[in-house]
Structure formats: C-alpha cells, structure tokens
Amino acid sequence: MMKSHKKLFSFVLVFALILSTVVLFNGCGGESAKEMFNKASKNMEKAKSVKIKDAKLSAKMNLGEQKQEYNVDMNIHYIKSKTDDPRDFQLAGDLALSGIGQSKKLAFYIKDQMAYTDDNLKKEKAKLELKKEDIEKALKFRGDTKIDDYVKKDEKDGDKVKLTIDGKKYLKDVFKKLGETTSQKQPQFATLEKQIDQMGIDEIELEATIKNDNFTSFKYTIPMEMNPPGMQAGSKKAKIDITVDLKEISINSDEEISFPDFKDFKEKTKTPTVNKMNTGF
C-alpha cells in the first residue's frame, strides 16, 4: 500500500508541475479579468527571467479509512537563453518534499545544457536531454492552447482575478497537444489524456494577483477522484485535492543565479532526477 501511495504522489507532483507551467504561459482574450490574465501571460512568455519564491504544492488524499497529505515547498529561478539556442537557459531551484512518513530535499540546476542534482546523498550531472526542435514546438504549443476557450466565469477585484474553467476539457486538450509537441512520442501524455475521464475533474478555479500587467502570485486547486496506481480495478477511488500556490512571483529582475562550482558532481549514465521529474520517493 505504501508503494502505491508513493506512485500516486509522484503522479500528482508531475501532473501539477506540468499544469502550472502550461496555465501560466497560456493567456486568454476578452476583457476585465480575462484581459488582465492575458496580458500577464504574454509578459510571462516574453520574460527574460522568472523567479518564484515560497511556492507550495499540496495533495490531500482521502483513501477511505486512510488520509494522507503530501507537500512540496519549492523555490525556482529561471533565466532565458541569451543566445540563439533556446537550450542555453539557466535554472536553479530547490524542493523540500514531505509525506508518507518521509522527507526529502533536492537542489537542481541547469547551466550550459547540463543538468545537476544534489539530494544531500549524491551529486549527479548529465547532459540535458532536450532537442532544439522540441523547445520550438513547445513555444508554439504555449500559444495554441488558450484558456479563453475554456473559461466559464471570470471575476475581478482590484488587482486580484479569478477564472473558473472547464477543467476536464482543458486538461484533455492540454495533454493531447503535449503528446504532439515533442520529436519523440510521449506515451505518458496519451495515458494522462485517457485518464482525465476517470478522475472526476469538473471545474478548476484559478486565482492570481496581477500588478503592472505581471503575475505576482498564482494559485489553483483541482479536486479529483482516481484509482491509486497499483490498485485493482474496482477498488475504492481516492479523493484528492491538489493545490498549487505560487506565493511570490517576480519577473525580469537583474539578479543572476549563484551556481555552485559543480566540482563534486559525478557523471551519471542515465538522466538525473531533474530531467525525469522523479520525486525521489
């Protein structure tokens, strides 16, 4: 049972991180709250740097008699490529994961098309597995999936906006298109697209604070029901509430990333943790 919980947490983490990236970079048209969201999304897409501080991902799971809560606290700093090759971006971040009676910390970096991870037990490095054409397709994808096509309700209160979207339809379209954006087939996205129907997802509320046409905070919650990985068909479904709360977002700061010297990082034949988005559990 514990192993299935770990698999479920890994799934939830990857699912939420993908959705957060897609939503922030996909604007919408229209007026009022939607127009504010659109301008902020476009500025995020054009940003030379993005820094996210004190972000938190939480997953509250009700498995009948068992209730579990998993949390990921993170900080991320991204600097866009300054060359003609989009793979020359820089990234640094740290994660603190807690849940199922365990805790883990992970630092990760990307520099000069190399990925580095440090989990306090081992320091690893490997060539970043990204193709230039995949990034170009991903950039095009960001403009193809407009949230405006899925908005059911929008509200505005000063610099705070709230959008209610058709979560099921949006997520199915997102994962379908994600599977078409890479130069190699990605079966995990096709699997996610099929699983959306079984997750009991309906509406998703997106809340954001927008100042000077830039996101300064962003939050959403997804309620769902699904069978935990490894459980037999017909088993009682787990009720899960995923919340992603990006408490502090800053755009286009002049701050550079302070990287370690990487002297103690050892080559790894397989892609390190940051490339696979492995939680380490």
Short mmCIF file of C-alpha atoms in Angstrom, two decimals:
data_model
loop_
_atom_site.label_atom_id
_atom_site.label_comp_id
_atom_site.label_asym_id
_atom_site.label_seq_id
_atom_site.Cartn_x
_atom_site.Cartn_y
_atom_site.Cartn_z
CA MET A 1 0.00 0.00 0.00
CA MET A 2 2.83 2.39 0.85
CA LYS A 3 4.40 1.82 -2.56
CA SER A 4 1.15 2.67 -4.34
CA HIS A 5 0.92 5.87 -2.28
CA LYS A 6 4.42 6.86 -3.43
CA LYS A 7 3.49 6.23 -7.06
CA LEU A 8 0.35 8.29 -6.62
CA PHE A 9 2.33 11.15 -5.10
CA SER A 10 4.84 11.04 -7.97
CA PHE A 11 1.97 11.19 -10.44
CA VAL A 12 0.35 14.12 -8.61
CA LEU A 13 3.63 16.08 -8.48
CA VAL A 14 4.37 15.71 -12.20
CA PHE A 15 0.75 16.41 -13.10
CA ALA A 16 0.66 19.63 -11.08
CA LEU A 17 4.03 20.92 -12.28
CA ILE A 18 3.06 20.41 -15.93
CA LEU A 19 -0.29 22.12 -15.44
CA SER A 20 1.27 25.07 -13.59
CA THR A 21 3.69 25.73 -16.43
CA VAL A 22 1.02 25.44 -19.12
CA VAL A 23 -1.55 27.66 -17.37
CA LEU A 24 0.85 30.49 -16.54
CA PHE A 25 2.10 30.74 -20.11
CA ASN A 26 -1.28 30.43 -21.86
CA GLY A 27 -3.27 33.65 -21.88
CA CYS A 28 -6.81 34.40 -22.96
CA GLY A 29 -8.59 37.12 -24.89
CA GLY A 30 -11.51 39.34 -23.89
CA GLU A 31 -11.89 42.00 -21.22
CA SER A 32 -11.76 42.52 -17.47
CA ALA A 33 -10.29 39.57 -15.57
CA LYS A 34 -9.61 37.62 -18.75
CA GLU A 35 -7.81 40.55 -20.35
CA MET A 36 -5.67 41.05 -17.24
CA PHE A 37 -4.78 37.35 -17.26
CA ASN A 38 -3.96 37.54 -20.95
CA LYS A 39 -1.55 40.47 -20.57
CA ALA A 40 0.19 38.84 -17.61
CA SER A 41 0.55 35.54 -19.50
CA LYS A 42 2.06 37.29 -22.52
CA ASN A 43 4.53 39.12 -20.29
CA MET A 44 5.42 35.82 -18.60
CA GLU A 45 6.05 34.27 -22.01
CA LYS A 46 8.34 37.14 -23.05
CA ALA A 47 10.10 37.38 -19.69
CA LYS A 48 13.89 37.30 -19.65
CA SER A 49 13.78 35.86 -16.15
CA VAL A 50 11.22 34.46 -13.72
CA LYS A 51 11.76 33.89 -10.02
CA ILE A 52 9.23 32.00 -7.90
CA LYS A 53 9.68 32.11 -4.15
CA ASP A 54 7.86 30.21 -1.39
CA ALA A 55 5.80 28.07 -3.75
CA LYS A 56 3.85 25.19 -2.28
CA LEU A 57 2.21 22.15 -3.80
CA SER A 58 -0.04 20.10 -1.56
CA ALA A 59 -2.09 17.00 -2.19
CA LYS A 60 -4.70 15.96 0.35
CA MET A 61 -5.81 12.39 -0.24
CA ASN A 62 -8.74 10.55 1.28
CA LEU A 63 -8.36 6.82 0.71
CA GLY A 64 -11.35 5.80 2.78
CA GLU A 65 -10.01 4.88 6.19
CA GLN A 66 -6.66 6.40 5.38
CA LYS A 67 -5.98 10.09 4.93
CA GLN A 68 -2.67 11.38 3.68
CA GLU A 69 -1.23 14.78 2.95
CA TYR A 70 1.83 15.43 0.80
CA ASN A 71 3.62 18.73 0.45
CA VAL A 72 6.31 20.16 -1.76
CA ASP A 73 7.89 23.51 -0.89
CA MET A 74 9.97 25.00 -3.68
CA ASN A 75 11.89 27.97 -4.98
CA ILE A 76 12.75 28.35 -8.67
CA HIS A 77 14.84 30.87 -10.62
CA TYR A 78 14.81 30.78 -14.44
CA ILE A 79 16.85 32.91 -16.86
CA LYS A 80 16.02 32.77 -20.55
CA SER A 81 18.72 31.86 -23.08
CA LYS A 82 20.83 34.83 -24.15
CA THR A 83 21.99 33.07 -27.33
CA ASP A 84 20.26 31.86 -30.49
CA ASP A 85 19.91 28.40 -28.94
CA PRO A 86 16.90 28.23 -26.56
CA ARG A 87 18.58 25.35 -24.70
CA ASP A 88 21.12 27.77 -23.25
CA PHE A 89 18.71 28.82 -20.50
CA GLN A 90 19.71 28.73 -16.84
CA LEU A 91 17.68 27.27 -13.99
CA ALA A 92 18.15 26.77 -10.28
CA GLY A 93 15.75 25.52 -7.67
CA ASP A 94 15.22 23.57 -4.51
CA LEU A 95 12.46 21.23 -3.39
CA ALA A 96 11.53 20.03 0.08
CA LEU A 97 9.14 17.08 -0.07
CA SER A 98 7.26 15.64 2.87
CA GLY A 99 4.66 12.90 3.16
CA ILE A 100 4.10 9.19 3.85
CA GLY A 101 6.36 9.43 6.86
CA GLN A 102 9.32 10.61 4.83
CA SER A 103 11.02 13.85 3.90
CA LYS A 104 13.49 14.68 1.18
CA LYS A 105 15.33 17.74 -0.09
CA LEU A 106 16.61 18.23 -3.60
CA ALA A 107 18.55 21.03 -5.27
CA PHE A 108 18.67 21.15 -9.05
CA TYR A 109 20.44 23.28 -11.63
CA ILE A 110 20.67 23.66 -15.39
CA LYS A 111 23.60 25.51 -16.92
CA ASP A 112 25.46 25.21 -20.24
CA GLN A 113 23.00 22.48 -21.30
CA MET A 114 23.99 20.33 -18.32
CA ALA A 115 21.59 19.19 -15.59
CA TYR A 116 22.75 18.82 -11.98
CA THR A 117 21.03 17.39 -8.92
CA ASP A 118 22.01 17.28 -5.25
CA ASP A 119 19.85 15.32 -2.81
CA ASN A 120 22.36 15.57 0.08
CA LEU A 121 23.35 11.93 -0.53
CA LYS A 122 24.79 12.19 -4.00
CA LYS A 123 25.61 14.86 -6.51
CA GLU A 124 24.98 13.96 -10.14
CA LYS A 125 25.28 15.57 -13.55
CA ALA A 126 24.31 14.66 -17.10
CA LYS A 127 23.90 16.27 -20.49
CA LEU A 128 20.50 17.91 -20.74
CA GLU A 129 18.23 15.79 -22.92
CA LEU A 130 16.44 18.48 -24.87
CA LYS A 131 16.23 18.91 -28.61
CA LYS A 132 16.09 22.37 -30.10
CA GLU A 133 13.04 21.47 -32.18
CA ASP A 134 11.21 20.24 -29.08
CA ILE A 135 11.61 23.64 -27.42
CA GLU A 136 10.45 25.39 -30.58
CA LYS A 137 7.36 23.15 -30.70
CA ALA A 138 6.73 23.80 -27.01
CA LEU A 139 6.85 27.55 -27.59
CA LYS A 140 4.29 27.18 -30.36
CA PHE A 141 2.14 24.98 -28.13
CA ARG A 142 2.00 27.73 -25.49
CA GLY A 143 0.18 29.94 -27.97
CA ASP A 144 -2.12 27.23 -29.28
CA THR A 145 -3.95 26.34 -26.06
CA LYS A 146 -5.82 29.45 -24.95
CA ILE A 147 -7.51 29.39 -21.57
CA ASP A 148 -10.11 31.72 -23.04
CA ASP A 149 -11.60 28.74 -24.89
CA TYR A 150 -12.44 27.10 -21.55
CA VAL A 151 -13.43 29.98 -19.25
CA LYS A 152 -16.90 29.60 -17.75
CA LYS A 153 -16.73 32.54 -15.33
CA ASP A 154 -14.33 35.41 -14.62
CA GLU A 155 -14.19 37.83 -11.71
CA LYS A 156 -12.05 40.84 -10.88
CA ASP A 157 -11.45 42.68 -7.60
CA GLY A 158 -8.76 45.32 -7.94
CA ASP A 159 -5.52 43.55 -8.81
CA LYS A 160 -6.96 40.12 -8.00
CA VAL A 161 -8.60 37.97 -10.67
CA LYS A 162 -10.38 34.62 -10.57
CA LEU A 163 -11.16 32.43 -13.57
CA THR A 164 -13.33 29.32 -13.44
CA ILE A 165 -12.51 26.99 -16.31
CA ASP A 166 -13.85 23.71 -17.68
CA GLY A 167 -11.07 21.64 -16.15
CA LYS A 168 -11.88 18.32 -17.76
CA LYS A 169 -12.00 19.63 -21.32
CA TYR A 170 -8.95 21.86 -20.83
CA LEU A 171 -6.76 19.12 -19.37
CA LYS A 172 -7.70 16.60 -22.04
CA ASP A 173 -6.77 19.08 -24.76
CA VAL A 174 -3.53 20.06 -22.99
CA PHE A 175 -2.21 16.52 -22.62
CA LYS A 176 -3.32 15.59 -26.13
CA LYS A 177 -1.36 18.51 -27.58
CA LEU A 178 1.62 17.92 -25.30
CA GLY A 179 1.96 14.46 -26.81
CA GLU A 180 2.21 16.07 -30.23
CA THR A 181 4.84 18.70 -29.38
CA THR A 182 7.94 16.52 -28.99
CA SER A 183 10.06 14.91 -31.68
CA GLN A 184 9.55 11.53 -30.00
CA LYS A 185 6.26 10.00 -28.93
CA GLN A 186 5.42 10.55 -25.27
CA PRO A 187 3.02 7.75 -24.24
CA GLN A 188 2.64 9.17 -20.73
CA PHE A 189 0.73 12.15 -22.12
CA ALA A 190 -1.63 9.90 -24.09
CA THR A 191 -2.20 7.90 -20.91
CA LEU A 192 -2.98 11.06 -18.94
CA GLU A 193 -5.40 12.23 -21.61
CA LYS A 194 -7.33 8.95 -21.31
CA GLN A 195 -7.27 9.03 -17.51
CA ILE A 196 -8.82 12.51 -17.30
CA ASP A 197 -12.28 10.99 -17.89
CA GLN A 198 -11.79 8.76 -14.86
CA MET A 199 -10.58 11.48 -12.49
CA GLY A 200 -13.88 13.19 -11.72
CA ILE A 201 -12.44 16.60 -12.61
CA ASP A 202 -15.02 19.31 -13.29
CA GLU A 203 -14.26 22.99 -12.74
CA ILE A 204 -10.88 24.44 -11.78
CA GLU A 205 -10.58 27.86 -10.15
CA LEU A 206 -7.50 29.93 -10.99
CA GLU A 207 -6.68 32.85 -8.69
CA ALA A 208 -3.97 35.39 -9.41
CA THR A 209 -2.68 38.75 -8.25
CA ILE A 210 -1.61 40.91 -11.19
CA LYS A 211 0.30 44.18 -10.83
CA ASN A 212 1.64 46.24 -13.71
CA ASP A 213 0.48 43.51 -16.09
CA ASN A 214 2.62 40.89 -14.35
CA PHE A 215 1.70 37.94 -12.15
CA THR A 216 2.85 38.45 -8.57
CA SER A 217 1.06 35.39 -7.18
CA PHE A 218 -0.90 32.48 -8.61
CA LYS A 219 -3.00 29.69 -7.08
CA TYR A 220 -5.34 26.92 -8.15
CA THR A 221 -6.98 23.80 -6.71
CA ILE A 222 -8.03 20.68 -8.61
CA PRO A 223 -10.48 18.27 -6.92
CA MET A 224 -10.37 14.77 -8.41
CA GLU A 225 -11.08 11.10 -7.81
CA MET A 226 -8.88 8.33 -9.17
CA ASN A 227 -7.69 4.78 -8.60
CA PRO A 228 -4.26 4.76 -6.95
CA PRO A 229 -1.56 3.20 -9.18
CA GLY A 230 -1.12 -0.49 -8.46
CA MET A 231 -4.60 -0.91 -7.01
CA GLN A 232 -7.01 -3.40 -8.55
CA ALA A 233 -9.83 -2.22 -10.78
CA GLY A 234 -12.99 -1.69 -8.78
CA SER A 235 -11.11 -0.56 -5.67
CA LYS A 236 -12.43 2.45 -3.85
CA LYS A 237 -11.23 5.61 -5.55
CA ALA A 238 -9.01 8.09 -3.77
CA LYS A 239 -10.39 11.60 -3.34
CA ILE A 240 -7.62 14.08 -3.98
CA ASP A 241 -7.41 17.86 -3.75
CA ILE A 242 -4.30 19.23 -5.44
CA THR A 243 -3.40 22.82 -4.59
CA VAL A 244 -0.59 24.79 -6.17
CA ASP A 245 0.20 28.12 -4.53
CA LEU A 246 2.92 30.31 -6.07
CA LYS A 247 3.06 32.94 -3.36
CA GLU A 248 5.68 35.28 -4.79
CA ILE A 249 6.47 35.70 -8.50
CA SER A 250 8.92 38.27 -9.81
CA ILE A 251 9.56 38.96 -13.49
CA ASN A 252 12.63 40.38 -15.24
CA SER A 253 14.81 41.03 -12.22
CA ASP A 254 18.51 41.69 -12.85
CA GLU A 255 19.51 39.10 -10.28
CA GLU A 256 21.88 36.43 -11.58
CA ILE A 257 21.84 32.80 -10.43
CA SER A 258 24.58 31.86 -7.99
CA PHE A 259 25.67 28.38 -9.09
CA PRO A 260 27.96 26.02 -7.16
CA ASP A 261 31.24 25.15 -8.87
CA PHE A 262 29.94 21.60 -9.63
CA LYS A 263 33.39 20.07 -8.93
CA ASP A 264 31.91 17.34 -6.71
CA PHE A 265 29.16 16.34 -9.16
CA LYS A 266 29.70 12.92 -10.73
CA GLU A 267 28.70 11.86 -14.24
CA LYS A 268 25.62 9.70 -14.46
CA THR A 269 24.92 7.43 -17.40
CA LYS A 270 21.17 7.87 -17.04
CA THR A 271 19.37 11.22 -16.95
CA PRO A 272 19.49 12.76 -13.45
CA THR A 273 16.47 13.40 -11.32
CA VAL A 274 15.62 16.85 -12.66
CA ASN A 275 15.23 15.57 -16.25
CA LYS A 276 12.87 12.76 -15.28
CA MET A 277 10.94 14.81 -12.72
CA ASN A 278 11.42 11.92 -10.28
CA THR A 279 10.31 12.84 -6.77
CA GLY A 280 12.94 10.61 -5.19
CA PHE A 281 10.42 8.65 -3.12
#
